[in-house]
């Protein structure tokens, strides 16, 4: 586990193939000095990326220019192409913390460097005279994104940015020059692949709440173990709580049992007696979260009852932990002398 938003929140460590995404975009650019704005140059592109943490990520982006204005003198369908390796920074999570699921609206920064090939004789500013058509290019942009769907697996974004031709000219020396740059806006769509933990994004745990629950169970055990022995003249039924439990996780806004949750529940011995408490994350209204936690507790209870496990109680507690149901094991009642 790696620590996330605060000392009380842990983010599950992702595997290599977790938190990848793919997307497409389209837009238009023009010369950064705006000395001849129209007609603009149409662009289309594709992106493949990975989020290493809720704040930092990287992506590979390819863009094709379809227009000649202030750009290239070409009779081909594609006027120029570029391939960039970009780094990304999620400013929303950096400054305001990751909430366990992406916000509906996020702001990120994008910056990178790559290769540009121009088909024709124009420079980026519309002038002639460079000796080669292969250049280094840099990109700087701001990403305004809307995360959609119950699982936040879909994203629409608007991205204003600048493409800098770093080596324009016969000597190919590196420089940032507005005269050799294109500014524009692209609109795109991104799909986030499902991760190994069953979500489409990073999963968090409220460590403080879980530690409190573990402490409560340990205190209950200690109270039973420290109770002084006494003589009895007849058999009595005594229930001894055991500090063993399973944590069942749910997706955002859902009370359906995931495959990994069912696998945990299938390991519970049908001779056991259990108590179930379920919770919801802070997203949504209080009444909705209370009803959702009740449904989560009931979903776990119904599944265990179907296997023959005795369910002593099943209760939703609203917003206390982060989309969890805790199944506490209780030893079956047995006679003691």
Short mmCIF file of C-alpha atoms in Angstrom, two decimals:
data_model
loop_
_atom_site.label_atom_id
_atom_site.label_comp_id
_atom_site.label_asym_id
_atom_site.label_seq_id
_atom_site.Cartn_x
_atom_site.Cartn_y
_atom_site.Cartn_z
CA UNK A 1 0.00 0.00 0.00
CA UNK A 2 1.15 3.56 -0.65
CA UNK A 3 -0.08 6.51 1.37
CA UNK A 4 -2.37 8.85 -0.50
CA UNK A 5 -4.36 11.96 0.37
CA UNK A 6 -3.62 11.91 4.10
CA UNK A 7 -2.05 9.73 6.76
CA UNK A 8 -5.46 8.07 7.24
CA UNK A 9 -6.00 7.16 3.56
CA UNK A 10 -4.18 4.42 1.65
CA UNK A 11 -4.17 3.94 -2.13
CA UNK A 12 -3.90 0.36 -3.33
CA UNK A 13 -0.64 -0.18 -5.19
CA UNK A 14 -1.47 -0.66 -8.89
CA UNK A 15 0.00 -3.38 -11.09
CA UNK A 16 1.79 -2.61 -14.35
CA UNK A 17 -1.28 -3.16 -16.53
CA UNK A 18 -3.57 -1.11 -14.25
CA UNK A 19 -4.78 2.44 -14.94
CA UNK A 20 -4.17 2.49 -18.70
CA UNK A 21 -6.42 4.47 -21.03
CA UNK A 22 -6.90 5.10 -24.75
CA UNK A 23 -8.47 8.06 -26.50
CA UNK A 24 -9.08 9.97 -29.73
CA UNK A 25 -9.34 13.69 -30.42
CA UNK A 26 -9.99 16.30 -33.10
CA UNK A 27 -9.37 20.01 -33.21
CA UNK A 28 -7.91 22.99 -35.03
CA UNK A 29 -4.75 25.11 -34.80
CA UNK A 30 -3.39 28.35 -36.22
CA UNK A 31 -0.17 30.38 -36.05
CA UNK A 32 0.61 31.48 -32.48
CA UNK A 33 1.31 35.06 -33.57
CA UNK A 34 -2.18 35.26 -35.13
CA UNK A 35 -0.81 37.14 -38.16
CA UNK A 36 -3.07 34.98 -40.33
CA UNK A 37 -5.69 33.15 -38.32
CA UNK A 38 -8.02 31.78 -41.00
CA UNK A 39 -8.36 29.30 -42.47
CA UNK A 40 -7.38 27.17 -39.48
CA UNK A 41 -5.63 23.79 -39.69
CA UNK A 42 -7.78 20.78 -38.77
CA UNK A 43 -6.18 18.05 -36.64
CA UNK A 44 -7.01 14.49 -35.62
CA UNK A 45 -5.13 12.40 -33.09
CA UNK A 46 -4.96 9.40 -30.78
CA UNK A 47 -3.49 8.89 -27.32
CA UNK A 48 -2.40 5.94 -25.16
CA UNK A 49 -1.59 6.67 -21.53
CA UNK A 50 -1.10 5.38 -18.01
CA UNK A 51 -1.70 6.98 -14.62
CA UNK A 52 1.08 6.04 -12.19
CA UNK A 53 -0.64 7.78 -9.25
CA UNK A 54 -3.81 9.88 -8.96
CA UNK A 55 -1.56 12.90 -9.62
CA UNK A 56 1.15 11.88 -12.12
CA UNK A 57 0.96 10.01 -15.43
CA UNK A 58 2.41 9.71 -18.93
CA UNK A 59 1.06 9.26 -22.44
CA UNK A 60 2.05 8.75 -26.06
CA UNK A 61 0.14 11.00 -28.46
CA UNK A 62 0.06 11.10 -32.25
CA UNK A 63 -1.45 14.06 -34.15
CA UNK A 64 -2.02 14.59 -37.87
CA UNK A 65 -2.57 18.03 -39.45
CA UNK A 66 -5.02 18.18 -42.34
CA UNK A 67 -4.68 21.88 -43.26
CA UNK A 68 -2.11 23.92 -45.23
CA UNK A 69 -2.72 27.39 -43.80
CA UNK A 70 0.47 28.83 -42.23
CA UNK A 71 1.79 25.33 -41.97
CA UNK A 72 2.89 23.33 -45.02
CA UNK A 73 2.82 23.41 -48.79
CA UNK A 74 1.74 19.86 -49.55
CA UNK A 75 -0.60 18.05 -51.90
CA UNK A 76 -0.89 14.99 -49.64
CA UNK A 77 -3.93 14.25 -47.49
CA UNK A 78 -1.83 14.62 -44.32
CA UNK A 79 0.10 17.92 -44.18
CA UNK A 80 2.18 17.02 -41.11
CA UNK A 81 2.38 14.38 -38.40
CA UNK A 82 3.89 14.34 -34.91
CA UNK A 83 4.49 11.79 -32.18
CA UNK A 84 4.98 13.11 -28.63
CA UNK A 85 5.73 11.58 -25.24
CA UNK A 86 3.90 13.67 -22.64
CA UNK A 87 3.86 13.87 -18.88
CA UNK A 88 0.59 14.70 -17.09
CA UNK A 89 -0.17 16.31 -13.72
CA UNK A 90 -3.69 16.22 -12.26
CA UNK A 91 -3.93 19.62 -10.56
CA UNK A 92 -7.31 18.80 -8.99
CA UNK A 93 -5.90 15.80 -7.10
CA UNK A 94 -2.57 17.54 -6.42
CA UNK A 95 -4.13 20.53 -4.63
CA UNK A 96 -7.42 19.12 -3.31
CA UNK A 97 -6.69 15.43 -2.74
CA UNK A 98 -7.95 12.23 -4.34
CA UNK A 99 -11.43 11.31 -3.08
CA UNK A 100 -11.33 7.59 -3.86
CA UNK A 101 -12.98 8.16 -7.22
CA UNK A 102 -12.33 10.80 -9.90
CA UNK A 103 -14.22 14.07 -9.65
CA UNK A 104 -16.84 14.85 -12.27
CA UNK A 105 -14.63 17.73 -13.44
CA UNK A 106 -10.82 17.82 -13.30
CA UNK A 107 -8.04 20.10 -14.50
CA UNK A 108 -4.67 18.68 -15.59
CA UNK A 109 -1.46 19.91 -17.19
CA UNK A 110 0.15 18.21 -20.20
CA UNK A 111 3.71 18.78 -21.44
CA UNK A 112 6.03 16.73 -23.62
CA UNK A 113 8.49 16.46 -26.48
CA UNK A 114 8.55 14.49 -29.72
CA UNK A 115 9.14 14.26 -33.46
CA UNK A 116 7.44 16.30 -36.20
CA UNK A 117 7.47 15.66 -39.93
CA UNK A 118 6.16 18.32 -42.33
CA UNK A 119 5.09 17.36 -45.87
CA UNK A 120 6.00 20.35 -48.04
CA UNK A 121 8.13 23.48 -48.07
CA UNK A 122 6.52 25.74 -45.44
CA UNK A 123 7.68 26.38 -41.90
CA UNK A 124 5.16 26.53 -39.09
CA UNK A 125 4.83 30.29 -39.61
CA UNK A 126 4.15 29.94 -43.36
CA UNK A 127 7.61 30.99 -44.58
CA UNK A 128 9.94 28.94 -46.79
CA UNK A 129 13.58 28.00 -46.54
CA UNK A 130 14.21 25.17 -44.05
CA UNK A 131 16.46 22.40 -45.29
CA UNK A 132 14.73 19.40 -43.74
CA UNK A 133 11.18 18.49 -42.83
CA UNK A 134 11.95 16.53 -39.64
CA UNK A 135 11.92 18.58 -36.45
CA UNK A 136 11.80 18.30 -32.69
CA UNK A 137 8.44 19.45 -31.33
CA UNK A 138 7.24 20.28 -27.82
CA UNK A 139 3.69 20.46 -26.50
CA UNK A 140 2.25 22.43 -23.56
CA UNK A 141 -1.47 22.22 -22.81
CA UNK A 142 -4.19 22.35 -20.18
CA UNK A 143 -6.71 19.50 -20.03
CA UNK A 144 -10.29 20.27 -18.90
CA UNK A 145 -11.94 16.88 -18.36
CA UNK A 146 -15.41 15.60 -17.45
CA UNK A 147 -15.49 12.06 -16.00
CA UNK A 148 -18.71 10.25 -16.89
CA UNK A 149 -20.56 7.10 -15.89
CA UNK A 150 -21.16 5.34 -12.60
CA UNK A 151 -17.62 3.93 -12.58
CA UNK A 152 -16.00 7.08 -14.10
CA UNK A 153 -14.62 4.92 -16.92
CA UNK A 154 -15.43 7.45 -19.67
CA UNK A 155 -13.98 10.93 -20.07
CA UNK A 156 -14.67 13.86 -22.37
CA UNK A 157 -12.13 16.68 -22.49
CA UNK A 158 -11.33 20.04 -24.02
CA UNK A 159 -7.61 20.76 -24.39
CA UNK A 160 -6.23 24.19 -25.37
CA UNK A 161 -2.50 23.99 -26.09
CA UNK A 162 0.56 25.06 -28.06
CA UNK A 163 2.79 22.99 -30.37
CA UNK A 164 6.33 24.41 -30.52
CA UNK A 165 8.68 23.65 -33.42
CA UNK A 166 11.96 23.53 -31.47
CA UNK A 167 14.39 23.11 -34.39
CA UNK A 168 12.87 25.19 -37.15
CA UNK A 169 15.46 26.62 -39.50
CA UNK A 170 18.54 25.41 -41.39
CA UNK A 171 20.77 24.97 -38.33
CA UNK A 172 18.26 22.98 -36.26
CA UNK A 173 19.24 24.74 -33.03
CA UNK A 174 16.72 24.34 -30.21
CA UNK A 175 14.60 27.38 -29.39
CA UNK A 176 11.11 28.36 -28.22
CA UNK A 177 9.78 30.91 -30.69
CA UNK A 178 6.15 31.98 -31.08
CA UNK A 179 6.83 32.58 -34.77
CA UNK A 180 7.33 28.83 -35.27
CA UNK A 181 4.42 27.53 -33.18
CA UNK A 182 0.79 26.54 -33.58
CA UNK A 183 -1.89 27.24 -30.96
CA UNK A 184 -5.21 25.46 -30.94
CA UNK A 185 -7.95 23.55 -29.18
CA UNK A 186 -8.82 19.86 -29.40
CA UNK A 187 -11.84 17.95 -28.13
CA UNK A 188 -11.43 14.29 -27.21
CA UNK A 189 -12.79 11.11 -25.66
CA UNK A 190 -10.93 8.72 -23.34
CA UNK A 191 -11.82 5.23 -22.13
CA UNK A 192 -10.11 3.93 -18.95
CA UNK A 193 -9.51 0.18 -18.93
CA UNK A 194 -10.68 -1.95 -16.01
CA UNK A 195 -7.97 -2.62 -13.43
CA UNK A 196 -7.05 -5.80 -11.54
CA UNK A 197 -9.04 -4.63 -8.48
CA UNK A 198 -12.26 -4.50 -10.49
CA UNK A 199 -12.50 -0.70 -10.86
CA UNK A 200 -11.50 1.68 -13.65
CA UNK A 201 -9.50 3.97 -11.34
CA UNK A 202 -7.35 3.93 -8.20
CA UNK A 203 -8.92 2.35 -5.11
CA UNK A 204 -8.52 3.92 -1.66
CA UNK A 205 -9.04 2.65 1.88
CA UNK A 206 -9.81 4.66 5.00
CA UNK A 207 -7.06 3.24 7.19
CA UNK A 208 -8.16 5.15 10.28
CA UNK A 209 -11.69 3.75 10.20
CA UNK A 210 -10.46 0.21 9.57
CA UNK A 211 -7.98 0.47 12.44
CA UNK A 212 -10.76 1.67 14.74
CA UNK A 213 -12.87 -1.35 13.80
CA UNK A 214 -9.96 -3.72 14.37
CA UNK A 215 -9.28 -2.12 17.77
CA UNK A 216 -12.94 -2.53 18.75
CA UNK A 217 -12.87 -6.22 17.88
CA UNK A 218 -9.58 -6.75 19.74
CA UNK A 219 -10.99 -4.99 22.81
CA UNK A 220 -14.00 -7.29 22.71
CA UNK A 221 -11.74 -10.35 22.62
CA UNK A 222 -9.56 -9.06 25.44
CA UNK A 223 -12.63 -8.46 27.61
CA UNK A 224 -13.68 -12.08 27.14
CA UNK A 225 -10.20 -13.49 27.75
CA UNK A 226 -9.64 -11.43 30.92
CA UNK A 227 -12.99 -12.34 32.46
CA UNK A 228 -12.29 -14.33 35.71
CA UNK A 229 -13.47 -17.95 35.70
CA UNK A 230 -16.44 -18.89 37.83
CA UNK A 231 -18.17 -22.10 38.79
CA UNK A 232 -21.55 -22.93 37.40
CA UNK A 233 -23.84 -25.73 38.32
CA UNK A 234 -25.53 -26.07 34.98
CA UNK A 235 -24.73 -25.73 31.33
CA UNK A 236 -25.15 -22.23 29.94
CA UNK A 237 -24.78 -20.93 26.39
CA UNK A 238 -21.97 -18.46 25.98
CA UNK A 239 -21.16 -16.49 22.80
CA UNK A 240 -17.47 -15.69 22.41
CA UNK A 241 -16.70 -13.07 19.73
CA UNK A 242 -13.62 -13.74 17.62
CA UNK A 243 -11.60 -10.84 16.11
CA UNK A 244 -11.77 -12.30 12.61
CA UNK A 245 -13.55 -10.65 9.73
CA UNK A 246 -13.71 -10.25 5.99
CA UNK A 247 -13.85 -6.88 4.19
CA UNK A 248 -16.13 -6.89 1.14
CA UNK A 249 -15.69 -4.01 -1.33
CA UNK A 250 -18.21 -2.47 -3.71
CA UNK A 251 -18.00 -0.21 -6.75
CA UNK A 252 -19.14 3.39 -6.52
CA UNK A 253 -22.93 3.69 -6.14
CA UNK A 254 -23.45 -0.09 -6.42
CA UNK A 255 -24.54 -2.89 -4.08
CA UNK A 256 -23.85 -5.71 -6.54
CA UNK A 257 -21.29 -8.25 -5.35
CA UNK A 258 -18.07 -8.34 -7.40
CA UNK A 259 -16.47 -11.66 -8.34
CA UNK A 260 -13.64 -11.07 -5.85
CA UNK A 261 -16.24 -10.39 -3.12
CA UNK A 262 -18.05 -13.64 -3.87
CA UNK A 263 -14.73 -15.50 -3.73
CA UNK A 264 -14.16 -14.15 -0.19
CA UNK A 265 -17.69 -15.06 0.92
CA UNK A 266 -17.35 -18.58 -0.52
CA UNK A 267 -14.45 -19.21 1.89
CA UNK A 268 -16.64 -18.64 4.98
CA UNK A 269 -17.55 -21.95 6.64
CA UNK A 270 -21.29 -22.57 6.49
CA UNK A 271 -21.22 -23.52 10.18
CA UNK A 272 -20.21 -19.98 11.13
CA UNK A 273 -22.43 -17.27 12.55
CA UNK A 274 -21.73 -13.75 11.30
CA UNK A 275 -22.69 -10.14 11.86
CA UNK A 276 -22.65 -7.74 8.88
CA UNK A 277 -22.20 -3.98 8.84
CA UNK A 278 -22.02 -2.02 5.58
CA UNK A 279 -21.00 1.54 4.77
CA UNK A 280 -20.89 4.05 1.89
CA UNK A 281 -18.39 6.64 0.67
CA UNK A 282 -18.98 10.40 1.17
CA UNK A 283 -20.22 10.84 -2.43
CA UNK A 284 -23.95 11.52 -2.77
CA UNK A 285 -26.68 12.59 -0.37
CA UNK A 286 -26.94 11.27 3.19
CA UNK A 287 -30.27 9.46 2.69
CA UNK A 288 -29.05 7.83 -0.52
CA UNK A 289 -25.88 6.60 1.22
CA UNK A 290 -27.89 5.17 4.14
CA UNK A 291 -30.16 3.25 1.78
CA UNK A 292 -27.15 2.12 -0.27
CA UNK A 293 -25.34 0.81 2.83
CA UNK A 294 -28.51 -1.10 3.86
CA UNK A 295 -28.69 -2.71 0.42
CA UNK A 296 -25.00 -3.68 0.60
CA UNK A 297 -25.48 -5.33 3.98
CA UNK A 298 -28.56 -7.19 2.69
CA UNK A 299 -26.76 -8.31 -0.48
CA UNK A 300 -23.98 -9.91 1.60
CA UNK A 301 -26.52 -11.43 4.00
CA UNK A 302 -28.59 -12.97 1.19
CA UNK A 303 -25.50 -14.48 -0.42
CA UNK A 304 -24.29 -16.04 2.85
CA UNK A 305 -27.76 -17.32 3.78
CA UNK A 306 -27.89 -19.01 0.39
CA UNK A 307 -24.75 -20.93 1.40
CA UNK A 308 -26.20 -21.93 4.76
CA UNK A 309 -24.26 -19.43 6.89
CA UNK A 310 -26.16 -18.10 9.90
CA UNK A 311 -26.53 -14.30 9.71
CA UNK A 312 -27.23 -12.86 13.13
CA UNK A 313 -27.56 -9.25 11.96
CA UNK A 314 -27.12 -7.16 8.81
CA UNK A 315 -27.10 -3.38 9.12
CA UNK A 316 -26.14 -0.39 6.99
CA UNK A 317 -24.39 2.46 8.79
CA UNK A 318 -24.36 5.15 6.08
CA UNK A 319 -21.10 7.05 5.61
CA UNK A 320 -18.47 5.63 7.98
CA UNK A 321 -16.07 3.61 5.87
CA UNK A 322 -15.34 3.67 2.15
CA UNK A 323 -17.81 1.46 0.17
CA UNK A 324 -17.33 -1.60 2.40
CA UNK A 325 -19.23 -4.38 4.11
CA UNK A 326 -17.49 -5.93 7.15
CA UNK A 327 -18.42 -9.53 7.91
CA UNK A 328 -17.53 -10.26 11.54
CA UNK A 329 -17.25 -13.93 12.54
CA UNK A 330 -19.00 -15.04 15.74
CA UNK A 331 -18.29 -18.41 17.31
CA UNK A 332 -21.33 -20.65 17.49
CA UNK A 333 -22.89 -20.84 20.93
CA UNK A 334 -21.62 -23.78 22.91
CA UNK A 335 -22.10 -25.03 26.47
CA UNK A 336 -19.53 -24.19 29.14
CA UNK A 337 -19.34 -25.64 32.65
#
